[in-house]
XYZ file of C-alpha atoms in Angstrom:
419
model
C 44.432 -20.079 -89.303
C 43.513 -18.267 -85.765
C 45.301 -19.201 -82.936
C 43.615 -21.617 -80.346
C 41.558 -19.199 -77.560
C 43.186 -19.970 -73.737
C 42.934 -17.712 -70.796
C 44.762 -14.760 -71.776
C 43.540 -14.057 -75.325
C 40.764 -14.380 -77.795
C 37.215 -14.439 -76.757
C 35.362 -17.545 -74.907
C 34.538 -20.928 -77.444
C 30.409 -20.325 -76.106
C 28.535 -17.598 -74.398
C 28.940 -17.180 -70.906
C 25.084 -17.638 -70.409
C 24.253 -20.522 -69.293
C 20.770 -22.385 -68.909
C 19.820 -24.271 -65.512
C 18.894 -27.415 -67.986
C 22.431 -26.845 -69.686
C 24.108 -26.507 -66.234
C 22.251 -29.796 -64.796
C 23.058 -31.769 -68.155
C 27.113 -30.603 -68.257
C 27.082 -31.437 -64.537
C 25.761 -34.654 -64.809
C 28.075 -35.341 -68.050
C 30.863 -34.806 -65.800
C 30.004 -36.956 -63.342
C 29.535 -39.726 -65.669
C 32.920 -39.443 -67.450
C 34.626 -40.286 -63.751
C 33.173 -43.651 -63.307
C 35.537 -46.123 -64.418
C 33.297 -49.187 -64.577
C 29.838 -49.218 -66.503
C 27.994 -51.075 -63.357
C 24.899 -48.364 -62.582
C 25.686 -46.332 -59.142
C 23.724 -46.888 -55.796
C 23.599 -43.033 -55.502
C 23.053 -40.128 -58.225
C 25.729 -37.841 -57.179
C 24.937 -35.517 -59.518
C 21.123 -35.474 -59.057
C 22.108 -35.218 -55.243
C 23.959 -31.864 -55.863
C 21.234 -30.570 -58.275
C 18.851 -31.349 -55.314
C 20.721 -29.285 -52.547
C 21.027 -26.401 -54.877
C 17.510 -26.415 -55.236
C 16.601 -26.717 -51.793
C 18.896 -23.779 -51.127
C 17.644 -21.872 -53.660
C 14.046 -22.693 -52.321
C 14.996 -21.769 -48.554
C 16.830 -18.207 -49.721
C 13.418 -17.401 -51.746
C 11.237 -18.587 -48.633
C 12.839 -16.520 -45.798
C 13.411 -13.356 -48.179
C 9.671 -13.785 -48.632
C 9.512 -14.154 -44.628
C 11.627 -11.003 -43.906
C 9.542 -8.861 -46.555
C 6.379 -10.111 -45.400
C 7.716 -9.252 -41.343
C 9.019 -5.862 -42.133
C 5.864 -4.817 -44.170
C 3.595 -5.989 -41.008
C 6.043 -3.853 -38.661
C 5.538 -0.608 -41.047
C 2.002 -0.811 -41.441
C 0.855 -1.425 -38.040
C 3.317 1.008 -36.153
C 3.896 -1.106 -32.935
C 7.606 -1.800 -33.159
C 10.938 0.490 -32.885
C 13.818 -0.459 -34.640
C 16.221 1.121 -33.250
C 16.884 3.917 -30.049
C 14.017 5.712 -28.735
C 14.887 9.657 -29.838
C 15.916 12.155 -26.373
C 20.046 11.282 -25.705
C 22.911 9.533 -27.609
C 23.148 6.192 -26.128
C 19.799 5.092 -25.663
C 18.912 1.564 -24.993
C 18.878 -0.462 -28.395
C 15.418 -2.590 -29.134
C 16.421 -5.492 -31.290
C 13.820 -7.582 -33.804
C 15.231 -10.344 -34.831
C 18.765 -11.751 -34.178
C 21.252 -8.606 -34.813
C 23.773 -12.184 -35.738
C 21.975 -12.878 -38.749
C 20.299 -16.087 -39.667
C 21.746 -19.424 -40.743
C 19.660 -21.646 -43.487
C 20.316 -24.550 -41.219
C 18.801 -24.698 -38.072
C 21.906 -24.977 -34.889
C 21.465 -27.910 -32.620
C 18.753 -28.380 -30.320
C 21.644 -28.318 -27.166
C 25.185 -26.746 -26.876
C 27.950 -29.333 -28.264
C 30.082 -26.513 -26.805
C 32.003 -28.450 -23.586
C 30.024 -28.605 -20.513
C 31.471 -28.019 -16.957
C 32.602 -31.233 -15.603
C 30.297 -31.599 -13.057
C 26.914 -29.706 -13.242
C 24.108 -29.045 -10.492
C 21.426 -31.800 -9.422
C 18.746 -31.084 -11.570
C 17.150 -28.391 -9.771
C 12.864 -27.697 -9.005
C 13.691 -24.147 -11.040
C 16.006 -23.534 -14.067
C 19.124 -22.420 -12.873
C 22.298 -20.187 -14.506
C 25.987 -21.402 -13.331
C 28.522 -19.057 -14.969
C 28.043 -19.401 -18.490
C 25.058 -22.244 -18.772
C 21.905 -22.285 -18.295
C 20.675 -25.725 -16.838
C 16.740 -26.573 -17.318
C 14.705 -28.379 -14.742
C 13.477 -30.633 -17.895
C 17.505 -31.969 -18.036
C 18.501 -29.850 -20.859
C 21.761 -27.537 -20.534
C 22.453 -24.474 -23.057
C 25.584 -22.257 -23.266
C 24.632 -18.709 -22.787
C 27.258 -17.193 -25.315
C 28.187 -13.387 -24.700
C 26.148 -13.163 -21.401
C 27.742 -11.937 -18.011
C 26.763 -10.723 -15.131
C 23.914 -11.553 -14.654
C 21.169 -10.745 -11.810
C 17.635 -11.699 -12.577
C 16.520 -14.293 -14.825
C 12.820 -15.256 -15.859
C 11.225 -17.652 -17.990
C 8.607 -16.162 -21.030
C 5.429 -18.591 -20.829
C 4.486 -21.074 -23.123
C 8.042 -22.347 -23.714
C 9.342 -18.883 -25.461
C 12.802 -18.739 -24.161
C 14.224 -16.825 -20.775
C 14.536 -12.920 -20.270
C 18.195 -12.268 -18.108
C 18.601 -8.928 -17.134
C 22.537 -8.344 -15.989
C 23.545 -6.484 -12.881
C 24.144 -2.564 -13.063
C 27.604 -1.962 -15.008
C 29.245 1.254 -16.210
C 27.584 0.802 -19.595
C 23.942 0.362 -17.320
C 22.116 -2.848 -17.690
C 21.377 -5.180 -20.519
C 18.508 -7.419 -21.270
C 18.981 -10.589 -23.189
C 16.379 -12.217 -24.923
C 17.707 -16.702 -24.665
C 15.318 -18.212 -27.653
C 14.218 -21.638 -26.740
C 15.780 -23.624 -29.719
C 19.484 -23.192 -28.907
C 20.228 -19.996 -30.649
C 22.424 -17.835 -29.596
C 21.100 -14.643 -27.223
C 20.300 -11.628 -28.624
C 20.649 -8.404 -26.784
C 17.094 -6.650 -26.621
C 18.203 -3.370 -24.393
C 21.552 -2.294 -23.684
C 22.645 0.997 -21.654
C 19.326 1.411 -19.602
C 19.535 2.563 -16.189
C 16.978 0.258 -14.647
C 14.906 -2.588 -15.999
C 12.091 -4.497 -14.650
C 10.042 -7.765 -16.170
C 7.080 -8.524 -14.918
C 6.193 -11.779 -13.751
C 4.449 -13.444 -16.054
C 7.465 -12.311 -18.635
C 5.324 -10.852 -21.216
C 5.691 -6.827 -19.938
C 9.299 -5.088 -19.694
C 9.636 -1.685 -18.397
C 12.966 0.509 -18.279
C 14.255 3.750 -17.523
C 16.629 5.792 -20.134
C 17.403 9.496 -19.726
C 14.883 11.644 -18.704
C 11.877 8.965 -19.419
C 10.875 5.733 -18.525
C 9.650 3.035 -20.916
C 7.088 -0.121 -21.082
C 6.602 -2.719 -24.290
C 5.276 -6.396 -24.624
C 8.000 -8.966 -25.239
C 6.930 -11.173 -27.796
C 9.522 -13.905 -29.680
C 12.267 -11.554 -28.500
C 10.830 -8.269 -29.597
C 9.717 -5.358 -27.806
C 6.731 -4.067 -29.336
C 3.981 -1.081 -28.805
C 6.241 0.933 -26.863
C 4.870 3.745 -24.393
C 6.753 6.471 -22.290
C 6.661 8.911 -19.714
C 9.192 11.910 -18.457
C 10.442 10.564 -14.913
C 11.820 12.780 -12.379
C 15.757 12.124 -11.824
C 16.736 9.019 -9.818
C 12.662 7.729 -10.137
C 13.272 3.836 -12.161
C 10.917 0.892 -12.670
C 10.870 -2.027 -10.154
C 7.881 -3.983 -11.490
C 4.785 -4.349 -12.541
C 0.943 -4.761 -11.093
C -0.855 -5.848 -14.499
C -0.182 -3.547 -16.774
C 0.705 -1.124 -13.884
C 4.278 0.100 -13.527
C 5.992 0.376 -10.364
C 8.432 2.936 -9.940
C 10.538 4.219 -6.875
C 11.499 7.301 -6.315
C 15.260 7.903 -5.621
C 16.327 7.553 -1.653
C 13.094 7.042 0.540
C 11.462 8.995 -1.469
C 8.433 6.751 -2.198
C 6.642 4.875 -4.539
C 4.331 5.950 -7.581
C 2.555 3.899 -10.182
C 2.780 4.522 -13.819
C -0.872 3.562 -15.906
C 1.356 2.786 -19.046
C -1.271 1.518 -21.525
C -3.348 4.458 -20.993
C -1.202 7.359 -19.352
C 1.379 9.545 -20.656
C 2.963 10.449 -17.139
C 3.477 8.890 -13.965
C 0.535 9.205 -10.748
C 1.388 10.883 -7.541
C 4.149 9.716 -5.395
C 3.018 7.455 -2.043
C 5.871 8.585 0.237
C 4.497 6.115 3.385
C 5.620 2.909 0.811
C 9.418 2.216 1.433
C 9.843 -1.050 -0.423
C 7.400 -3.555 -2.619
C 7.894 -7.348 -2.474
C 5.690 -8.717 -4.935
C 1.466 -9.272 -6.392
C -1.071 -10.979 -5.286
C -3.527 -13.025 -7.697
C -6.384 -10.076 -6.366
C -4.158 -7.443 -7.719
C -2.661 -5.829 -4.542
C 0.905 -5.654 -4.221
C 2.466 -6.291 -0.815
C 4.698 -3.838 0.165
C 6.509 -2.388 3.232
C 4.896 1.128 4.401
C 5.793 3.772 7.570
C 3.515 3.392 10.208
C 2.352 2.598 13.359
C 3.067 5.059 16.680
C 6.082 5.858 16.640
C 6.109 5.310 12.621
C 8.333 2.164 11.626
C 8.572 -0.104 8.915
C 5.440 -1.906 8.782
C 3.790 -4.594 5.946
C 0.580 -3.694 4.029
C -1.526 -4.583 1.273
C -1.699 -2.040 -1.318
C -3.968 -0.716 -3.930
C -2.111 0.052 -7.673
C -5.833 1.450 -8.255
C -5.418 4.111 -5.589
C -1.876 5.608 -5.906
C -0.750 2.266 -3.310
C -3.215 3.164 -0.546
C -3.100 0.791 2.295
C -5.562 -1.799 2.117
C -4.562 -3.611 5.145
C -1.489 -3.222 7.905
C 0.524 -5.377 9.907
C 3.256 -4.356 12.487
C 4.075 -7.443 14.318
C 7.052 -8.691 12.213
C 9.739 -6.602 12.250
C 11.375 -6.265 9.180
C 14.535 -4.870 7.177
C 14.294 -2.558 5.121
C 17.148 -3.800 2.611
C 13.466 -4.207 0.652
C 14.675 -7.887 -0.353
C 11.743 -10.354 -0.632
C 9.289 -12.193 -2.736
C 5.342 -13.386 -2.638
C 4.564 -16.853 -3.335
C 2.154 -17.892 -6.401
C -0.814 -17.849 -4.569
C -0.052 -15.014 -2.899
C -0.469 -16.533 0.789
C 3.407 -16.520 1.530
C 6.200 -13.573 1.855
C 9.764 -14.475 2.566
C 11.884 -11.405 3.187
C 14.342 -10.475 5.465
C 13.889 -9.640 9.265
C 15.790 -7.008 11.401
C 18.096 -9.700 12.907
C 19.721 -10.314 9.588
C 17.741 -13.874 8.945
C 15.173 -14.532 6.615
C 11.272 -14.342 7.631
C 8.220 -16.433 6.691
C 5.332 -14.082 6.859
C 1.334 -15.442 6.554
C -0.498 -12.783 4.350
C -3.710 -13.979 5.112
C -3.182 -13.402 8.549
C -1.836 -9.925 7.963
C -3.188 -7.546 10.819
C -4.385 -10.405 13.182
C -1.163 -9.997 15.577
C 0.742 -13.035 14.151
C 4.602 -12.358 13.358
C 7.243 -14.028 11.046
C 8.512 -17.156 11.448
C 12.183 -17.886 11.305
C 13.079 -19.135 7.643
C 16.712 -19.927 7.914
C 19.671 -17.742 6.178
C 19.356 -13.943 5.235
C 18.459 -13.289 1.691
C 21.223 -12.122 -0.469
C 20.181 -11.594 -3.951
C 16.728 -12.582 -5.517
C 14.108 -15.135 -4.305
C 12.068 -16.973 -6.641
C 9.164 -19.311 -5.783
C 8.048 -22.740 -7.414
C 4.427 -23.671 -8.825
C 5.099 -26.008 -6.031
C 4.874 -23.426 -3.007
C 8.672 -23.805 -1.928
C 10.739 -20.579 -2.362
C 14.721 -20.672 -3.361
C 17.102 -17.788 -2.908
C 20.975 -18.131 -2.820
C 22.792 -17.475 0.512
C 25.847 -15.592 0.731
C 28.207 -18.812 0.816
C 26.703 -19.376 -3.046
C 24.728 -22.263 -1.606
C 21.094 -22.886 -2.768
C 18.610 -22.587 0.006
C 14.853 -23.885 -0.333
C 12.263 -22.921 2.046
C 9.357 -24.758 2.004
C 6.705 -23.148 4.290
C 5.403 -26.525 5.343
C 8.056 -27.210 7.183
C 8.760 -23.715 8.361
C 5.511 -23.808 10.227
C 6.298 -26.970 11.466
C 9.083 -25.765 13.322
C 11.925 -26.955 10.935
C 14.541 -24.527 9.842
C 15.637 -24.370 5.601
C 18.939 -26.299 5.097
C 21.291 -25.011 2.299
C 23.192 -27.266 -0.806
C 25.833 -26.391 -2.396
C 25.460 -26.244 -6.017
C 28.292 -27.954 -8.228
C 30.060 -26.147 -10.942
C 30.103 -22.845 -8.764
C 33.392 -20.745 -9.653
C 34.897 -19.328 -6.702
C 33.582 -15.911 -6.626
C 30.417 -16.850 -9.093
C 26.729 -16.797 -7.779
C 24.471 -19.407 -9.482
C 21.021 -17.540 -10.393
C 17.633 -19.154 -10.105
C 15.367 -18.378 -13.242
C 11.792 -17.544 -11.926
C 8.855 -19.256 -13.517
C 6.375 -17.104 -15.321
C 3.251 -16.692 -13.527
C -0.055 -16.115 -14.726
């Protein structure tokens, strides 16, 4: 007689193949020998656990499906880099997709991470206190593994927020905030200079010996051009599809025709700073001119290597280059030589009108509401709005602090995307 088969020897009492009906049937077997009383239950537990192994089952199958079908689109069409753009070890990093990986289960539609005790008064513009991001619409989300940063901007039609961080030792990053509470992914790190353009769908930076432009789309970078840049010369914005780039110093400006051009134009030395775009396609900028030559506004052509379309040299200006255009392009604040801010009337460039006193000295970035008010943060770490209403009625912009404000910590205001 053979000896009974345990763990150690002999071979297994029935194949180690097993059927899903088999599996289903031994499962449910074994439920059924636990219940102690023959009354019928309210729930199937088995048939419940038979039904989430499906489901997962169904969901692995679907988004392997999903991730074949994406990378086949990506290698046929050619529009996307995976990966660093080849010239130098170190190159910025485009990311598709989230480099954390993906989670069957979606994560909540808001941070159950603990909020700050006290958070800022809902504001009229999105707005970044240390590590959250609060929404004008009420919401709050944690921005996990973001610092420092400078510039933040919303992508249209609800598609997250682009936050570019402040110049480090590693260079700058770009983060890429999705709008369902993911976590942010990192969609350049180690560039020298990066610029989004308003309307958040256009991202240009400068790497090396080049300079770069792609579409952001659902936190991708996609149909990527470039261009050999002279040293110091990075990307400060865009004009359409026009990129904006300043030479190193006072050396100028020059425009870059990425959709269409390999290299950059000629280089405008007269343009010292650029503020912002009008809806007609100019961009308002700060030129050299005048007799004697001083720093001077204008209206500017991208069309025409930033000729001067118009001139104005009543207002006399800084030349820190820190300023903004409102929406519909009538407005610029920007700072004035007596270290205060300056409301300036574009349409009224030229006629012998000057700026208008507009309260505390810009510090950082100004951002402008559908609304026509502009906000900017002083250098107490106070909001200020500026509402040109009131300016030209003679009333000067009040500040408010914001709660939540480490000392030391700058809230950011997230500009709207324009059209």
């Amino acid at each position: 007689m053979s000896a009974p088969c345990d763990n150690q020897t002999g071979g297994p009492e029935r194949p180690s193949f097993v059927t899903d009906d088999e599996l289903e049937r031994a499962l449910r077997d074994a439920f059924a020998r636990r219940v102690a009383t023959p009354r019928p239950l309210a729930a199937d537990p088995a048939g419940l656990a038979v039904r989430r192994a499906r489901r997962v089952g169904r969901r692995r199958t679907l988004t392997g499906l999903a991730l074949a079908g994406v990378a086949t689109a990506l290698v046929t069409t050619g529009v996307a880099q995976l990966g660093a753009p080849a010239g130098r070890d170190g190159t910025p990093i485009v990311v598709l997709g989230d480099p954390r990986g993906s989670s069957p289960s979606p994560l909540p539609a808001e941070s159950t991470a603990a909020a700050p005790a006290a958070g800022p008064v809902r504001p009229e513009l999105d707005l970044i206190v240390g590590s959250w991001l609060y929404t004008n619409g009420g919401e709050r989300w944690e921005l996990t593994g973001v610092s420092t940063v400078e510039r933040a901007q919303r992508v249209p039609d609800r598609g997250g927020w682009l936050l570019t961080s402040a110049v480090t030792a590693a260079g700058r990053t770009l983060w890429w905030v999705p709008p369902n509470g993911r976590p942010p992914q990192v969609l350049l790190a180690g560039a020298d200079a990066i610029a989004v353009a308003a309307d958040g769908r256009r991202v240009a930076w400068r790497d090396g010996g080049e300079v770069f432009a792609a579409g952001a789309v659902a936190g991708q970078l996609l149909a990527t051009t470039r261009a050999a840049a002279p040293a110091g010369a990075v990307p400060v914005g865009f004009a359409g599809d026009t990129v904006l780039i300043r030479q190193p110093g006072r050396g100028g400006f020059r425009v870059w025709h990425s959709p269409t051009e390999d290299r950059l134009g000629t280089v405008n030395r007269d343009v010292l700073n650029v503020y912002g775009v009008r809806p007609d396609g100019l961009v308002v900028g700060q030129v050299s001119a005048g007799t004697p030559r001083r720093p001077c506004l204008a209206l500017l052509d991208p069309a025409r290597e930033l000729a001067p379309v118009r001139t104005g040299c009543d207002p006399e200006l800084a030349t820190d280059g820190r300023g903004d255009v409102s929406a519909d392009g009538r407005w610029l604040l920007v700072n004035g030589a007596r270290n205060a801010a300056l409301l300036v009337d574009l349409d009224a460039l030229g006629s012998g009108g000057s700026g208008q006193s507009a309260g505390p000295a810009l510090t950082g970035v100004v951002t402008w509401t559908r609304a026509g008010a502009a906000l900017h943060v002083d250098a107490a770490g106070a909001l200020v709005r500026v509402r040109p209403e009131e300016v030209t009625a003679g009333e000067q912009p009040f500040s408010s602090p914001v709660d939540g404000v480490a000392p030391g910590d700058r809230p950011v205001v997230v500009a709207d995307s324009r059209p």
